[in-house]
Short mmCIF file of C-alpha atoms and ligand atoms in Angstrom, two decimals:
data_model
loop_
_atom_site.label_atom_id
_atom_site.label_comp_id
_atom_site.label_asym_id
_atom_site.label_seq_id
_atom_site.Cartn_x
_atom_site.Cartn_y
_atom_site.Cartn_z
CA UNK A 1 49.28 -7.41 -25.11
CA UNK A 2 46.06 -5.72 -26.21
CA UNK A 3 44.11 -8.83 -25.26
CA UNK A 4 45.98 -8.91 -21.97
CA UNK A 5 45.19 -5.22 -21.37
CA UNK A 6 41.51 -5.83 -22.09
CA UNK A 7 41.38 -8.64 -19.57
CA UNK A 8 42.56 -6.32 -16.80
CA UNK A 9 40.62 -3.24 -17.89
CA UNK A 10 37.42 -4.44 -16.22
CA UNK A 11 34.76 -1.75 -16.23
CA UNK A 12 32.25 -3.09 -13.72
CA UNK A 13 28.78 -1.58 -13.41
CA UNK A 14 29.66 -0.14 -10.00
CA UNK A 15 32.79 1.60 -11.29
CA UNK A 16 30.85 2.80 -14.32
CA UNK A 17 28.09 4.37 -12.24
CA UNK A 18 30.60 5.89 -9.78
CA UNK A 19 32.35 7.51 -12.78
CA UNK A 20 29.00 8.81 -14.06
CA UNK A 21 27.90 10.08 -10.64
CA UNK A 22 31.24 11.87 -10.12
CA UNK A 23 30.00 14.32 -12.78
CA UNK A 24 27.42 15.53 -10.23
CA UNK A 25 29.41 17.09 -7.35
CA UNK A 26 26.31 17.23 -5.20
CA UNK A 27 25.72 13.50 -5.43
CA UNK A 28 26.36 11.80 -2.12
CA UNK A 29 26.68 8.27 -3.49
CA UNK A 30 23.06 7.47 -2.63
CA UNK A 31 22.21 6.46 -6.20
CA UNK A 32 25.28 4.21 -6.39
CA UNK A 33 24.23 2.47 -3.18
CA UNK A 34 20.65 2.08 -4.47
CA UNK A 35 21.85 0.67 -7.78
CA UNK A 36 24.26 -1.76 -6.13
CA UNK A 37 21.29 -3.21 -4.22
CA UNK A 38 19.28 -3.58 -7.43
CA UNK A 39 22.28 -5.31 -9.00
CA UNK A 40 22.54 -7.62 -5.98
CA UNK A 41 18.86 -8.56 -6.42
CA UNK A 42 19.46 -9.31 -10.10
CA UNK A 43 22.45 -11.53 -9.34
CA UNK A 44 20.33 -13.50 -6.88
CA UNK A 45 17.44 -13.89 -9.32
CA UNK A 46 19.86 -14.84 -12.10
CA UNK A 47 21.22 -17.67 -9.94
CA UNK A 48 17.70 -18.77 -8.93
CA UNK A 49 16.41 -18.70 -12.53
CA UNK A 50 19.39 -20.72 -13.73
CA UNK A 51 18.77 -23.30 -10.99
CA UNK A 52 14.94 -23.22 -11.38
CA UNK A 53 14.77 -26.32 -13.58
CA UNK A 54 16.93 -28.29 -11.19
CA UNK A 55 15.78 -26.97 -7.83
CA UNK A 56 12.15 -27.60 -8.77
CA UNK A 57 11.54 -23.91 -7.98
CA UNK A 58 9.20 -23.84 -10.94
CA UNK A 59 5.56 -24.65 -10.48
CA UNK A 60 2.85 -22.79 -8.67
CA UNK A 61 3.22 -21.15 -5.29
CA UNK A 62 -0.52 -21.76 -4.82
CA UNK A 63 -1.22 -18.04 -4.61
CA UNK A 64 -2.38 -15.59 -7.26
CA UNK A 65 -0.91 -12.09 -7.64
CA UNK A 66 -2.81 -8.81 -8.00
CA UNK A 67 -3.03 -9.49 -11.75
CA UNK A 68 -5.07 -12.60 -10.99
CA UNK A 69 -2.36 -14.71 -12.62
CA UNK A 70 -1.07 -17.89 -11.00
CA UNK A 71 2.03 -16.93 -9.10
CA UNK A 72 5.05 -19.13 -9.66
CA UNK A 73 7.55 -19.62 -6.89
CA UNK A 74 10.25 -17.61 -8.71
CA UNK A 75 7.88 -14.63 -8.84
CA UNK A 76 7.45 -14.75 -5.09
CA UNK A 77 11.15 -15.26 -4.45
CA UNK A 78 12.21 -12.47 -6.82
CA UNK A 79 9.74 -10.00 -5.39
CA UNK A 80 10.83 -10.75 -1.82
CA UNK A 81 14.51 -10.39 -2.77
CA UNK A 82 14.04 -7.01 -4.44
CA UNK A 83 11.77 -5.58 -1.74
CA UNK A 84 14.25 -6.58 0.99
CA UNK A 85 17.30 -5.37 -0.98
CA UNK A 86 15.66 -2.01 -1.76
CA UNK A 87 14.51 -1.42 1.82
CA UNK A 88 17.87 -2.47 3.29
CA UNK A 89 19.62 -0.03 0.93
CA UNK A 90 18.19 2.76 3.13
CA UNK A 91 17.84 4.87 -0.06
CA UNK A 92 14.17 4.27 -0.90
CA UNK A 93 10.89 5.51 0.55
CA UNK A 94 8.27 4.04 -1.83
CA UNK A 95 8.27 0.76 -3.77
CA UNK A 96 5.75 -0.29 -6.42
CA UNK A 97 5.92 -3.91 -7.56
CA UNK A 98 3.91 -5.73 -10.22
CA UNK A 99 3.42 -8.45 -7.60
CA UNK A 100 1.96 -6.23 -4.85
CA UNK A 101 -1.46 -4.60 -5.10
CA UNK A 102 -0.48 -1.76 -2.74
CA UNK A 103 2.65 0.38 -2.84
CA UNK A 104 5.16 -0.26 -0.03
CA UNK A 105 5.99 2.78 2.13
CA UNK A 106 9.36 2.18 3.77
CA UNK A 107 9.34 2.70 7.56
CA UNK A 108 10.58 6.21 8.46
CA UNK A 109 13.90 5.16 9.99
CA UNK A 110 14.98 3.49 6.71
CA UNK A 111 13.66 6.09 4.25
CA UNK A 112 15.80 7.51 1.41
CA UNK A 113 15.23 9.88 -1.49
CA UNK A 114 14.20 7.41 -4.20
CA UNK A 115 11.02 5.66 -5.29
CA UNK A 116 11.51 2.43 -7.27
CA UNK A 117 8.86 0.88 -9.53
CA UNK A 118 9.63 -2.63 -10.76
CA UNK A 119 8.45 -5.88 -12.24
CA UNK A 120 10.63 -8.39 -10.40
CA UNK A 121 10.20 -11.18 -12.94
CA UNK A 122 8.46 -10.11 -16.13
CA UNK A 123 7.44 -12.83 -18.55
CA UNK A 124 7.34 -15.39 -15.77
CA UNK A 125 4.78 -17.50 -17.64
CA UNK A 126 7.77 -18.44 -19.82
CA UNK A 127 9.88 -19.79 -16.94
CA UNK A 128 8.91 -23.43 -17.38
CA UNK A 129 9.91 -23.54 -21.05
CA UNK A 130 13.28 -21.82 -20.55
CA UNK A 131 12.47 -18.67 -22.52
CA UNK A 132 14.37 -15.50 -21.45
CA UNK A 133 12.67 -13.50 -18.70
CA UNK A 134 13.69 -10.34 -16.90
CA UNK A 135 13.51 -7.72 -14.18
CA UNK A 136 12.40 -4.23 -15.24
CA UNK A 137 12.78 -1.13 -13.04
CA UNK A 138 12.39 2.64 -13.01
CA UNK A 139 13.68 5.14 -10.42
CA UNK A 140 12.16 8.49 -9.39
CA UNK A 141 13.82 10.99 -7.05
CA UNK A 142 11.09 11.95 -4.53
CA UNK A 143 10.36 15.54 -3.47
CA UNK A 144 9.39 14.71 0.11
CA UNK A 145 11.09 11.64 1.57
CA UNK A 146 9.89 12.51 5.09
CA UNK A 147 6.15 12.15 4.41
CA UNK A 148 6.03 10.66 0.89
CA UNK A 149 2.68 10.12 -0.81
CA UNK A 150 1.63 8.05 -3.81
CA UNK A 151 1.89 11.22 -5.94
CA UNK A 152 5.66 10.69 -5.92
CA UNK A 153 5.18 7.67 -8.23
CA UNK A 154 2.15 8.94 -10.19
CA UNK A 155 4.60 10.98 -12.26
CA UNK A 156 5.23 10.95 -16.02
CA UNK A 157 8.05 8.65 -17.12
CA UNK A 158 10.10 11.64 -18.28
CA UNK A 159 10.63 12.45 -14.57
CA UNK A 160 12.50 9.19 -13.97
CA UNK A 161 16.19 9.64 -13.09
CA UNK A 162 17.08 6.12 -14.24
CA UNK A 163 15.59 2.97 -15.75
CA UNK A 164 16.83 -0.45 -16.76
CA UNK A 165 16.27 -4.16 -17.04
CA UNK A 166 18.13 -7.37 -16.37
CA UNK A 167 17.53 -10.20 -18.84
CA UNK A 168 17.99 -13.79 -17.61
CA UNK A 169 18.74 -15.63 -20.84
CA UNK A 170 21.71 -17.37 -22.44
CA UNK A 171 23.71 -14.79 -20.49
CA UNK A 172 22.64 -12.37 -17.77
CA UNK A 173 22.55 -8.89 -19.32
CA UNK A 174 21.92 -5.66 -17.39
CA UNK A 175 20.91 -2.63 -19.48
CA UNK A 176 20.82 0.77 -17.76
CA UNK A 177 20.30 4.45 -18.45
CA UNK A 178 20.75 7.25 -15.92
CA UNK A 179 19.72 9.86 -18.50
CA UNK A 180 23.04 10.06 -20.35
CA UNK A 181 22.69 7.27 -22.90
CA UNK A 182 22.26 3.50 -22.56
CA UNK A 183 24.91 0.97 -21.51
CA UNK A 184 24.81 -2.84 -21.35
CA UNK A 185 26.67 -5.05 -18.88
CA UNK A 186 27.07 -8.83 -18.92
CA UNK A 187 27.43 -10.90 -15.76
CA UNK A 188 30.77 -12.72 -15.52
CA UNK A 189 29.77 -15.56 -13.18
CA UNK A 190 33.42 -16.31 -12.37
CA UNK A 191 33.79 -12.78 -10.97
CA UNK A 192 30.18 -12.23 -9.89
CA UNK A 193 30.46 -8.83 -11.58
CA UNK A 194 28.53 -7.14 -14.37
CA UNK A 195 31.15 -6.05 -16.96
CA UNK A 196 30.54 -3.29 -19.54
CA UNK A 197 30.02 -5.16 -22.84
CA UNK A 198 27.66 -2.83 -24.77
CA UNK A 199 28.87 0.76 -24.30
CA UNK A 200 26.64 3.60 -25.52
CA UNK A 201 23.91 1.51 -27.21
CA UNK A 202 22.19 3.33 -30.10
CA UNK A 203 19.19 1.78 -31.88
CA UNK A 204 19.30 1.83 -35.72
CA UNK A 205 17.16 4.69 -37.12
CA UNK A 206 15.04 2.14 -39.00
CA UNK A 207 14.76 -1.62 -38.66
CA UNK A 208 13.34 -4.57 -40.58
CA UNK A 209 11.75 -6.46 -37.68
CA UNK A 210 8.29 -5.96 -36.21
CA UNK A 211 7.32 -7.59 -32.92
CA UNK A 212 3.65 -8.04 -32.02
CA UNK A 213 1.27 -10.82 -30.97
CA UNK A 214 -0.46 -11.43 -34.30
CA UNK A 215 -2.98 -13.58 -32.43
CA UNK A 216 -4.72 -10.35 -31.37
CA UNK A 217 -5.11 -9.13 -34.99
CA UNK A 218 -8.89 -9.44 -35.12
CA UNK A 219 -9.22 -7.00 -32.21
CA UNK A 220 -6.79 -4.30 -33.41
CA UNK A 221 -7.89 -0.78 -34.26
CA UNK A 222 -7.48 0.66 -37.76
CA UNK A 223 -4.06 2.33 -37.51
CA UNK A 224 -2.43 -0.72 -35.89
CA UNK A 225 -3.99 -3.07 -38.46
CA UNK A 226 -2.83 -0.76 -41.29
CA UNK A 227 0.71 -0.54 -39.88
CA UNK A 228 1.10 -4.32 -39.50
CA UNK A 229 -0.35 -4.82 -43.01
CA UNK A 230 2.35 -2.43 -44.30
CA UNK A 231 5.04 -4.44 -42.51
CA UNK A 232 3.87 -7.58 -44.35
CA UNK A 233 2.90 -6.09 -47.74
CA UNK A 234 5.00 -2.92 -48.17
CA UNK A 235 3.56 -0.55 -50.81
CA UNK A 236 6.90 1.10 -51.60
CA UNK A 237 8.45 -2.03 -53.09
CA UNK A 238 10.71 -2.57 -50.05
CA UNK A 239 11.01 -6.08 -48.65
CA UNK A 240 8.58 -7.18 -45.93
CA UNK A 241 9.71 -6.92 -42.31
CA UNK A 242 10.46 -10.12 -40.36
CA UNK A 243 8.22 -10.99 -37.43
CA UNK A 244 9.99 -11.82 -34.18
CA UNK A 245 7.84 -12.24 -31.05
CA UNK A 246 9.12 -14.01 -27.92
CA UNK A 247 6.22 -13.01 -25.68
CA UNK A 248 8.63 -11.88 -22.97
CA UNK A 249 8.91 -8.08 -23.02
CA UNK A 250 12.53 -7.92 -21.88
CA UNK A 251 13.62 -10.34 -24.64
CA UNK A 252 11.58 -8.56 -27.34
CA UNK A 253 12.74 -5.09 -26.29
CA UNK A 254 16.41 -6.13 -25.91
CA UNK A 255 16.42 -7.51 -29.47
CA UNK A 256 14.69 -4.34 -30.73
CA UNK A 257 17.26 -2.13 -28.96
CA UNK A 258 20.22 -4.01 -30.47
CA UNK A 259 18.90 -4.91 -33.94
CA UNK A 260 16.36 -2.11 -34.55
CA UNK A 261 12.71 -2.40 -35.60
CA UNK A 262 9.53 -1.94 -33.60
CA UNK A 263 7.83 -3.61 -30.63
CA UNK A 264 4.07 -3.14 -30.34
CA UNK A 265 1.58 -4.02 -27.66
CA UNK A 266 -1.42 -2.08 -29.02
CA UNK A 267 -4.86 -1.47 -27.55
CA UNK A 268 -7.52 -3.81 -28.79
CA UNK A 269 -11.27 -4.26 -28.37
CA UNK A 270 -10.72 -6.67 -25.43
CA UNK A 271 -8.19 -4.43 -23.67
CA UNK A 272 -8.62 -0.75 -24.64
CA UNK A 273 -5.49 0.18 -22.65
CA UNK A 274 -3.41 -2.68 -24.01
CA UNK A 275 -1.80 -5.11 -21.58
CA UNK A 276 1.53 -3.64 -20.46
CA UNK A 277 1.81 -1.71 -17.22
CA UNK A 278 2.73 1.99 -17.37
CA UNK A 279 5.00 2.40 -14.35
CA UNK A 280 7.20 -0.70 -14.50
CA UNK A 281 7.00 -1.91 -18.11
CA UNK A 282 6.09 0.97 -20.47
CA UNK A 283 7.99 3.82 -18.77
CA UNK A 284 11.36 2.07 -18.17
CA UNK A 285 11.47 0.61 -21.70
CA UNK A 286 10.37 3.94 -23.24
CA UNK A 287 13.03 5.80 -21.23
CA UNK A 288 15.72 3.40 -22.52
CA UNK A 289 14.54 3.56 -26.14
CA UNK A 290 14.54 7.38 -26.16
CA UNK A 291 18.00 7.44 -24.57
CA UNK A 292 19.18 5.06 -27.34
CA UNK A 293 17.88 7.41 -30.08
CA UNK A 294 14.56 5.65 -30.67
CA UNK A 295 11.11 6.65 -29.50
CA UNK A 296 8.00 5.38 -27.70
CA UNK A 297 4.36 6.24 -28.48
CA UNK A 298 1.08 5.19 -26.82
CA UNK A 299 -1.16 5.66 -29.86
CA UNK A 300 -2.12 9.06 -28.47
CA UNK A 301 1.06 10.69 -27.11
CA UNK A 302 4.75 10.33 -26.31
CA UNK A 303 4.79 7.50 -23.79
CA UNK A 304 7.01 9.35 -21.29
CA UNK A 305 4.53 12.26 -21.16
CA UNK A 306 1.72 10.02 -19.87
CA UNK A 307 0.63 10.86 -16.30
CA UNK A 308 -0.57 7.67 -14.55
CA UNK A 309 -3.58 7.85 -12.22
CA UNK A 310 -3.04 4.52 -10.49
CA UNK A 311 0.02 2.38 -9.93
CA UNK A 312 -1.03 -0.68 -12.01
CA UNK A 313 -2.47 1.31 -14.93
CA UNK A 314 -1.93 -0.12 -18.42
CA UNK A 315 -1.14 1.62 -21.72
CA UNK A 316 -0.77 0.62 -25.36
CA UNK A 317 2.87 0.97 -26.49
CA UNK A 318 4.72 1.28 -29.80
CA UNK A 319 8.49 1.56 -29.25
CA UNK A 320 11.67 1.10 -31.25
CA UNK A 321 13.52 2.66 -34.18
CA UNK A 322 12.73 6.36 -34.59
CA UNK A 323 11.50 6.13 -38.19
CA UNK A 324 9.44 2.99 -37.62
CA UNK A 325 7.54 4.61 -34.75
CA UNK A 326 7.10 7.78 -36.85
CA UNK A 327 5.11 5.68 -39.34
CA UNK A 328 2.77 4.51 -36.58
CA UNK A 329 2.33 8.10 -35.34
CA UNK A 330 1.41 9.25 -38.87
CA UNK A 331 -1.27 6.55 -39.15
CA UNK A 332 -2.81 7.51 -35.79
CA UNK A 333 -2.66 11.22 -36.70
CA UNK A 334 -4.48 10.50 -40.01
CA UNK A 335 -7.13 8.55 -38.06
CA UNK A 336 -7.63 11.49 -35.67
CA UNK A 337 -8.25 13.80 -38.64
CA UNK A 338 -11.13 11.65 -39.89
P1 P6P B 1 0.86 -11.78 -24.82
C1 P6P B 1 4.52 -11.41 -20.19
O1 P6P B 1 3.43 -12.00 -19.58
C2 P6P B 1 4.13 -9.97 -20.57
O2 P6P B 1 3.76 -9.25 -19.45
C3 P6P B 1 5.30 -9.29 -21.28
O3 P6P B 1 6.53 -9.73 -20.82
C4 P6P B 1 5.07 -9.67 -22.73
O4 P6P B 1 5.55 -8.69 -23.63
C5 P6P B 1 3.54 -9.75 -22.82
O5 P6P B 1 3.06 -10.00 -21.49
C6 P6P B 1 3.10 -10.86 -23.73
O6 P6P B 1 1.67 -10.81 -23.79
O7 P6P B 1 -0.56 -11.32 -24.68
O8 P6P B 1 1.41 -11.51 -26.20
O9 P6P B 1 1.13 -13.18 -24.35
#
């Protein structure tokens, strides 16, 4: 009977968020409507990604995006789907997408109280070889939804009201935090619903995996080089950490969140601010890791305290198990004392 009970006790993401929002009497359901449109976008992209190999959606769209990278058709499709879904929700007033150089200001008649920053299809260079990719998003509540300005999104990540990602891999997994912990949902294609499968995710205090692109080693600064050396040749007699690097942030962070360890995209001589984007890669993932009991550090400060000056700004990032990131912070602090 227990199995039977489980089958009928379906906690969908919509029910879950409605339950959470009911704790805030003043909430008018706006957030739930916004989230349901993000979820709709993810379901669409999940279906498109799964079909990509067959529908010949892969391959270049012939355009390049603001990052100067070749834009693949799925990038274009995903961005269009999310922009349309977010605008039609009637709950947003500013959108910032990795694919669009300028922020989108929603026309006044459709404006709502939220600003959404997102990477519609992160890791898209991995599409053609079937490696997991994902959508990453962060949500700010704006102060002035009548005449919003860019300042509403040039806010530190700690001001976000929610953040999450959807990973398109062997299964479609949606991980979300609204500031009260982290929960994971898996898409049941037969229902078309995201079902709660990973309640209250907590990252192990310390892990034995490090995740970095070792190919950049010759350009790392001292503290990063020292930390990675320690992972490989521990001085305290402990066993070396394993290296796991997919090269798709959503996949690397999801594994870190569930198994523990540390994900690093450090600064290097070629890119002094690292590669990952503050608003829609660093902030959402840092928000999730802190909510799961881990932490996120830029090499200089707590990642969520960073105040961005422009919407596509980059930052180095070290995120993961609390104690692993503490070790990185100690190495940077020692460097600063020199
Ligand atoms: P590298 C993918 O292009 C991405 O933006 C992230 O998903 C990923 O973590 C990173 O870049 C990989 O960068 O330089 O190691 O290939």
